[in-house]
Amino acid sequence: MFLPKKIIEEKIISFLKEDAGLGDLTTALLIPPDVIVEAKVVAKESGVIAGMEETLILLETLGLEAEAMVSDGEEIRKGKVLLKIRGNAQTLLTVERTMLNLLSRMSGIATATKRLVNKLKKAGFGTKVASTRKTAPGLAYFDKKAVKVSGGDTHRLHLDDMILIKDNHIAITGSISKAVKEARERVSFSKKIEVEVSNVKEVVEAVKAGADIILLDNFSPEQVEKAIKVLKKEGLRMKILIEASGKITEKNILEYASKGVDIISLGELTHSIKSLDLSLEIERQ
Amino acid sequence: MFLPKKIIEEKIISFLKEDAGLGDLTTALLIPPDVIVEAKVVAKESGVIAGMEETLILLETLGLEAEAMVSDGEEIRKGKVLLKIRGNAQTLLTVERTMLNLLSRMSGIATATKRLVNKLKKAGFGTKVASTRKTAPGLAYFDKKAVKVSGGDTHRLHLDDMILIKDNHIAITGSISKAVKEARERVSFSKKIEVEVSNVKEVVEAVKAGADIILLDNFSPEQVEKAIKVLKKEGLRMKILIEASGKITEKNILEYASKGVDIISLGELTHSIKSLDLSLEIERQ
Amino acid sequence: MFLPKKIIEEKIISFLKEDAGLGDLTTALLIPPDVIVEAKVVAKESGVIAGMEETLILLETLGLEAEAMVSDGEEIRKGKVLLKIRGNAQTLLTVERTMLNLLSRMSGIATATKRLVNKLKKAGFGTKVASTRKTAPGLAYFDKKAVKVSGGDTHRLHLDDMILIKDNHIAITGSISKAVKEARERVSFSKKIEVEVSNVKEVVEAVKAGADIILLDNFSPEQVEKAIKVLKKEGLRMKILIEASGKITEKNILEYASKGVDIISLGELTHSIKSLDLSLEIERQ
Amino acid sequence: MFLPKKIIEEKIISFLKEDAGLGDLTTALLIPPDVIVEAKVVAKESGVIAGMEETLILLETLGLEAEAMVSDGEEIRKGKVLLKIRGNAQTLLTVERTMLNLLSRMSGIATATKRLVNKLKKAGFGTKVASTRKTAPGLAYFDKKAVKVSGGDTHRLHLDDMILIKDNHIAITGSISKAVKEARERVSFSKKIEVEVSNVKEVVEAVKAGADIILLDNFSPEQVEKAIKVLKKEGLRMKILIEASGKITEKNILEYASKGVDIISLGELTHSIKSLDLSLEIERQ
Amino acid sequence: MFLPKKIIEEKIISFLKEDAGLGDLTTALLIPPDVIVEAKVVAKESGVIAGMEETLILLETLGLEAEAMVSDGEEIRKGKVLLKIRGNAQTLLTVERTMLNLLSRMSGIATATKRLVNKLKKAGFGTKVASTRKTAPGLAYFDKKAVKVSGGDTHRLHLDDMILIKDNHIAITGSISKAVKEARERVSFSKKIEVEVSNVKEVVEAVKAGADIILLDNFSPEQVEKAIKVLKKEGLRMKILIEASGKITEKNILEYASKGVDIISLGELTHSIKSLDLSLEIERQ
Amino acid sequence: MFLPKKIIEEKIISFLKEDAGLGDLTTALLIPPDVIVEAKVVAKESGVIAGMEETLILLETLGLEAEAMVSDGEEIRKGKVLLKIRGNAQTLLTVERTMLNLLSRMSGIATATKRLVNKLKKAGFGTKVASTRKTAPGLAYFDKKAVKVSGGDTHRLHLDDMILIKDNHIAITGSISKAVKEARERVSFSKKIEVEVSNVKEVVEAVKAGADIILLDNFSPEQVEKAIKVLKKEGLRMKILIEASGKITEKNILEYASKGVDIISLGELTHSIKSLDLSLEIERQ
């Protein structure tokens, strides 16, 4: 997800504008324009860092010098100094909250993602942990990027990405077979087609119709097991990727993985966040 | 926080644009342009609803008819139908995720806020539960609105709101007294001045310097008690409002409230979210 | 490529704003505000129509009534009335040029695309005709949509679409095998991987490395033939899609198709346009 | 058409944003962040360059060093190195297509314009070659600029430019005389008034009514000749400029010029483009 | 200056957004969402109305019904009801100030313009009163429109309008003759050329060089008289328009007009404003 | 009102874009691209400077070197050189008018504000001079900033600032007491509540209901006197701030101040402007 700085800058500055309103009054009242300070961002709890690249762009854009002490994707301990900053005090105080909100949120997402990625890896599974489109509104780039730096899969970035045929599409089209066939006929060659299914019978129908990926929606581990068994029996398992989604949590993720799915996706990675606790400590020069 | 529909519409449509990219390909491939559907949004868990006003504006803007079955701020049970929608299937399928992301997030914030508000109310305290500026970047309006509909206090909306003199401002200015005095001299008459303090001595200094509100930062309940005792002794308690912040959780909130603070603010109300689980069920007409 | 009207409207209105400047002076000087006119858009030459959906949105947004007499993708003869419009004369005269510029350009693209699509179809080939990212700057949605309505393939919509490993990526990575392997390891499961190759040896390397699609760049028909022969011999042909690009024109397209490629892409579909000649005829009511 | 870099930058970056989506995935997967490359843009065919100024702004804005080897308006031969670039590989690969799309399109317009300008010049005519408002939607600045660097006339830039009274305005106003008189009365002194006419009788009426410029719409060369003869006879020729438009092509342009018109305008200069074939060649450092 | 409503709407809504911030808190606290009110805008002083068209668009966009009792350009007396409004109370209270700010400012400009226009007309002069580019930043459309509705001349709308060669251009180019000649050679046929001169000698030079309009900058009435006399003597007066600017006020405008200039322009029409006093009176229904 | 440069830059560049249109044609025709000039901004009349900070940002953003010879808020004499500029001639000529429009307007506001502030100060009153929300549409930041640098009070910045209960709110709510009570109950603790009253009786009602500030609307000096007397008698004067507004001018401001109000607000500070006369003098290097 490489974007030139100029584009990221524009997104981030819009966050600052919202928070600044017509200006930081407290800072204007109390801080002389020419004060230079040094500051550091410190982790108040352990976790994984994401958003450092974006933070550096934000600070640089505002004319503040910044040096990152950790990289995106790095696991850090409580107390770690993440970032050193030097520059105009008015500017730094004005951007403080916007900067921390972004870095904390993205690091919170990265921390949760990494926990699941590591859990699967330690248990010896190659299963991918994927996010969904259940991001905070307007924050898809940042939420997906945070998932990515922790080794998670970004899944669809927007609606013009891969084809994902869901229950509602199937209902209106008439059947899974018909939906997959029609989609395949009309879709660009550059796109994969994934089909959401709700039972084992549909799994086979979708694969036979030519889907590239099957999304097992709200399957129990047992249903997953059965679906894969049937596919193997029919010699269809190698032709497709299998994603499981719904009802999967940190608790039961290993059980799902053990059934042999390729991808496990969880909406909560991006819709239910625990921000990583970070703080800015300023020292006057 | 009343905003004309036109302004809210613009904010929300920007969310949809991000998610849509160059278009919903799956829907374009499979759904004929003239299909009309009826649908409903159903709560998959109990909670408090926020974002209904914004959701109605979004749907109406896109030409979909919508009827809200609950109002913002209302507590609902799992299974409750929140919203009925009727209109073009392509449009509805394209907006589905953006709509649910917004409504789920805002309802998640409202649910968490209400839990604390109710806890204090049931225990007989008049203490206000306030959010902070620790919102998701770019979502201040929506996060604050969600807090508000559950009876929470929005606190500062942006940096041009109330004056809030924090440790860094004090460090650069020299002292609390000096900072408050300078701020008072230069600030608009229309603004309150709040001062963040870190110990009891500073509380008294801030009040005597003329602060309107004192923010007890990371005080233990015992420190809070002591601070208030001292203020009462000096006859200063009635002149000011007292806000406590930092280290306060759902567990110890009653203990803090019992010490007599006026406001308790929690960053987690907006920076650490558990979205309310909602789903859209579509029926073809 | 379905987008809600609201989003398309915003794109199109920005075109009108550029052309309008501070206003249509001639119209303001000469046309009374309350004149209602009827008008029609007529084809001055035969071709295929695209942009009708967008044109209807533009007119409706401005409060003009419009009725399309043809649909996007339809082949029409010179003299055909494409669209009937009724409404405020000032508004219609102001939007005339923007409307025709859009409809003519998109129809020009659709006409050229259809000619190639039909040529292949008539010759009995199933080969897809694809556009590239060589669109006019800022017009990707409209250029791709025009290709699509004529049965062309949109190929990648933007850089966050399918992975396309080109010569420069390979040069920096070291080798085709290494590039494909690294990409596969890190890419989302939802993406296909295409590799651009410049000779037959690379074709095999790319397929063996696991590419989903091979882009034969600037191959002569003979080279294409040889590449496919080799792939068949090694039993690899069915595992992949083959795209040919570069040096292909309307003249030699059948020759390329006859060699058995799946997709033929041509930059000129969108970078070198002949707009379809259309005109607006207004009648006063 | 001088615009400060900051304004041009904003227009061009919007093109890049459209193409980039949430980021260049291929580049992010395969190119390390710190690779520096040198590259050059090479002409694959002969033509006239336009868009170099805009290209340099684009590259500089993204932090890439660039040195132009040719200037806007310069005629170049196939094989010519137009531009040398040095900088971050990820950034360059991401911007490659947007840069080439802009430079190729503008150079294509400049090449076609120059061909006509030179043709007239060589034949000894002082007639101006003008573009129209038939540009690609949203690209007026770029299309007009490309015409200009080749010595073409930009004609009206937008609708708040010169007054141009067309058939529809005349029809609603009642007559040419009435339209010109009303326009003259109400228009700013800073504007010229041009009138579109469809026969010789109208030419005289328009000139007598006080038009500054007459647009002969779809006149045959013979009609043009007759119109000018009549004007001369009435001693009106020197009072006005004469523009011919419609049905004029590269083939018959000299014939029109020979009849003595001052300006010949052609919509195809900007609505029907053949982009100049350019390519970017990257070398790793 | 006709612009479609959609474009004006966008400009005006941006004003409302600035004023609204995150919302009208007072209104949200006190006014129930379903209150319908009737209101009227009343003139607290006499003057000329401008901005009514824009005000109606603003109100309509927000869903408020509005009926104008006067038209733009109309002279009204103190006490006159200008506008009747009916609709949602929250919305009306939120937009009240933005609406009045726009209507008062534009009417203030129209009132001042009309005073001068009438003064010249009553004295029997045909001299035009023109504004300059000295508008409030960002408000060119509104300021110029207000001048226009009172019969003033809008002069250049932006820098891509007529050519205006000023002292600084002449200084860098070398001489008036050289500047006019070079401009004439390169400029589009659609543009007039005006030259700013500072003494009588330059007037003649500019006219002979081929300027369309001469701007007498900071000339005394006597200098104006002399300049025109010289031009007449040389038989050049009829070939050009003469504009006087600088040092001209309501007091001496007739004296300048009496010397025979065609246009008198005054920066103060748009840079120094006295808003017309208007108020909104609301009645609950 | 401190805002980071990046945010101010964006606002100011939008002004330049409006004025530039598709470019400064005169400058493009006559000024070579590589001319470097030195220039200075000179005051043509005495006054107070505001907008210097914004002007420096504008010039720097465009790549022009600038050195301010005075600071915002400084009183200067006619003839004073305010600013020295060095850089590209094309750029400077293009930005000249936008720069002067901004600096002249803000300085005009600052000059008028300072006159009142000084008048009160010299007369020995501590009364604050406040602006209102009657700014030019879209220019709230700049208008308020200009008031501020001259020691004026910015009053409410937007509608999400302090609560200000006006006659219309009271009419709909039912009574002052009810309105204040309801507002107090629901409002954030961070906001003050001001109430607009129209007679002495309402003053007392508002204070007793718990308002923080009373706005005496259109009171005569005698009514003000009486209101304050009554408040003192009831021992309520010290509990509140008193603002007077309406009918107050430079002439009678001392009389109002003498009655003991805390704040005097005047809409004319920002709605009726006399720009400070400034000019740019360019010298070729």
Short mmCIF file of C-alpha atoms in Angstrom, two decimals, chain E residues 77-212:
data_model
loop_
_atom_site.label_atom_id
_atom_site.label_comp_id
_atom_site.label_asym_id
_atom_site.label_seq_id
_atom_site.Cartn_x
_atom_site.Cartn_y
_atom_site.Cartn_z
CA ARG E 77 -37.14 51.51 1.49
CA LYS E 78 -36.44 50.94 5.15
CA GLY E 79 -39.01 48.59 6.63
CA LYS E 80 -39.55 46.66 3.44
CA VAL E 81 -40.11 42.92 3.81
CA LEU E 82 -37.61 41.39 1.40
CA LEU E 83 -38.21 37.73 1.85
CA LYS E 84 -40.66 35.37 3.48
CA ILE E 85 -39.42 32.03 4.75
CA ARG E 86 -41.20 28.97 6.10
CA GLY E 87 -39.72 25.80 7.42
CA ASN E 88 -37.80 23.95 10.10
CA ALA E 89 -36.82 26.20 12.97
CA GLN E 90 -33.51 24.50 13.73
CA THR E 91 -32.40 24.87 10.16
CA LEU E 92 -33.47 28.47 9.87
CA LEU E 93 -31.81 29.53 13.09
CA THR E 94 -28.61 27.83 12.03
CA VAL E 95 -28.48 29.50 8.64
CA GLU E 96 -29.74 32.91 9.80
CA ARG E 97 -26.38 34.61 10.21
CA THR E 98 -24.78 33.15 7.06
CA MET E 99 -27.80 34.21 5.03
CA LEU E 100 -27.87 37.73 6.42
CA ASN E 101 -24.11 38.16 6.08
CA LEU E 102 -24.31 37.33 2.40
CA LEU E 103 -27.43 39.33 1.61
CA SER E 104 -26.30 42.36 3.64
CA ARG E 105 -22.86 42.46 2.10
CA MET E 106 -24.08 42.07 -1.48
CA SER E 107 -26.84 44.61 -0.92
CA GLY E 108 -24.30 46.99 0.58
CA ILE E 109 -22.18 46.74 -2.54
CA ALA E 110 -25.23 47.13 -4.77
CA THR E 111 -26.38 50.17 -2.84
CA ALA E 112 -23.06 51.95 -3.17
CA THR E 113 -22.79 51.05 -6.84
CA LYS E 114 -26.28 52.26 -7.61
CA ARG E 115 -25.62 55.59 -5.94
CA LEU E 116 -22.79 56.26 -8.35
CA VAL E 117 -24.58 54.83 -11.37
CA ASN E 118 -27.59 57.03 -10.65
CA LYS E 119 -25.45 60.07 -10.03
CA LEU E 120 -23.89 59.77 -13.47
CA LYS E 121 -27.17 58.97 -15.14
CA LYS E 122 -28.98 61.91 -13.57
CA ALA E 123 -26.17 64.21 -14.64
CA GLY E 124 -26.69 62.92 -18.14
CA PHE E 125 -23.45 61.02 -18.55
CA GLY E 126 -23.19 57.65 -20.27
CA THR E 127 -20.03 56.86 -18.36
CA LYS E 128 -19.83 53.33 -16.94
CA VAL E 129 -19.09 52.72 -13.26
CA ALA E 130 -16.78 49.76 -12.94
CA SER E 131 -15.50 47.67 -10.08
CA THR E 132 -11.95 46.31 -9.90
CA ARG E 133 -10.36 43.03 -8.76
CA LYS E 134 -10.15 44.51 -5.25
CA THR E 135 -12.82 42.19 -3.90
CA ALA E 136 -12.84 40.36 -0.61
CA PRO E 137 -10.67 37.26 -0.99
CA GLY E 138 -12.74 34.34 -2.22
CA LEU E 139 -15.82 36.45 -2.87
CA ALA E 140 -15.23 37.62 -6.44
CA TYR E 141 -18.42 36.01 -7.77
CA PHE E 142 -20.60 37.61 -5.11
CA ASP E 143 -18.94 41.03 -5.12
CA LYS E 144 -18.99 41.30 -8.92
CA LYS E 145 -22.56 40.04 -9.11
CA ALA E 146 -23.64 42.75 -6.66
CA VAL E 147 -21.97 45.40 -8.79
CA LYS E 148 -23.65 43.99 -11.87
CA VAL E 149 -27.21 43.97 -10.55
CA SER E 150 -26.91 47.68 -9.89
CA GLY E 151 -25.79 48.41 -13.40
CA GLY E 152 -22.10 48.57 -12.64
CA ASP E 153 -19.47 47.05 -14.91
CA THR E 154 -17.73 43.93 -13.59
CA HIS E 155 -14.43 44.69 -15.32
CA ARG E 156 -11.99 41.75 -15.28
CA LEU E 157 -13.38 38.72 -13.45
CA HIS E 158 -10.01 37.04 -13.06
CA LEU E 159 -6.52 37.10 -14.45
CA ASP E 160 -7.40 35.00 -17.49
CA ASP E 161 -9.83 37.68 -18.61
CA MET E 162 -8.85 40.72 -20.73
CA ILE E 163 -5.16 41.64 -20.97
CA LEU E 164 -4.32 44.54 -18.69
CA ILE E 165 -0.79 45.80 -19.10
CA LYS E 166 0.26 47.65 -15.96
CA ASP E 167 3.29 49.70 -14.98
CA ASN E 168 5.18 46.64 -13.74
CA HIS E 169 4.66 44.77 -17.01
CA ILE E 170 5.81 47.79 -18.96
CA ALA E 171 8.88 48.27 -16.77
CA ILE E 172 10.00 44.69 -17.35
CA THR E 173 9.11 44.65 -21.05
CA GLY E 174 10.88 47.94 -21.76
CA SER E 175 8.25 50.23 -23.23
CA ILE E 176 4.56 50.58 -23.79
CA SER E 177 4.90 50.12 -27.52
CA LYS E 178 6.92 46.96 -27.11
CA ALA E 179 4.54 45.58 -24.51
CA VAL E 180 1.42 46.20 -26.56
CA LYS E 181 3.01 44.84 -29.70
CA GLU E 182 4.22 41.66 -28.05
CA ALA E 183 0.90 41.12 -26.31
CA ARG E 184 -1.04 41.63 -29.53
CA GLU E 185 1.14 39.14 -31.36
CA ARG E 186 0.71 36.37 -28.85
CA VAL E 187 -2.70 36.94 -27.34
CA SER E 188 -5.86 35.13 -28.35
CA PHE E 189 -7.98 37.01 -30.83
CA SER E 190 -10.80 36.81 -28.31
CA LYS E 191 -9.17 39.18 -25.84
CA LYS E 192 -9.06 42.95 -25.63
CA ILE E 193 -5.88 44.69 -24.55
CA GLU E 194 -5.95 47.50 -22.05
CA VAL E 195 -2.91 49.55 -21.08
CA GLU E 196 -2.38 51.49 -17.89
CA VAL E 197 -0.68 54.84 -18.48
CA SER E 198 0.52 57.57 -16.16
CA ASN E 199 0.77 60.61 -18.39
CA VAL E 200 -0.54 62.07 -21.63
CA LYS E 201 2.46 61.08 -23.67
CA GLU E 202 1.93 57.45 -22.76
CA VAL E 203 -1.71 57.68 -23.75
CA VAL E 204 -0.81 58.42 -27.32
CA GLU E 205 1.92 55.80 -27.37
CA ALA E 206 -0.47 53.17 -26.12
CA VAL E 207 -3.18 54.01 -28.62
CA LYS E 208 -0.76 54.04 -31.50
CA ALA E 209 0.68 50.75 -30.39
CA GLY E 210 -2.77 49.26 -30.81
CA ALA E 211 -4.35 49.11 -27.37
CA ASP E 212 -8.12 48.66 -27.28
#
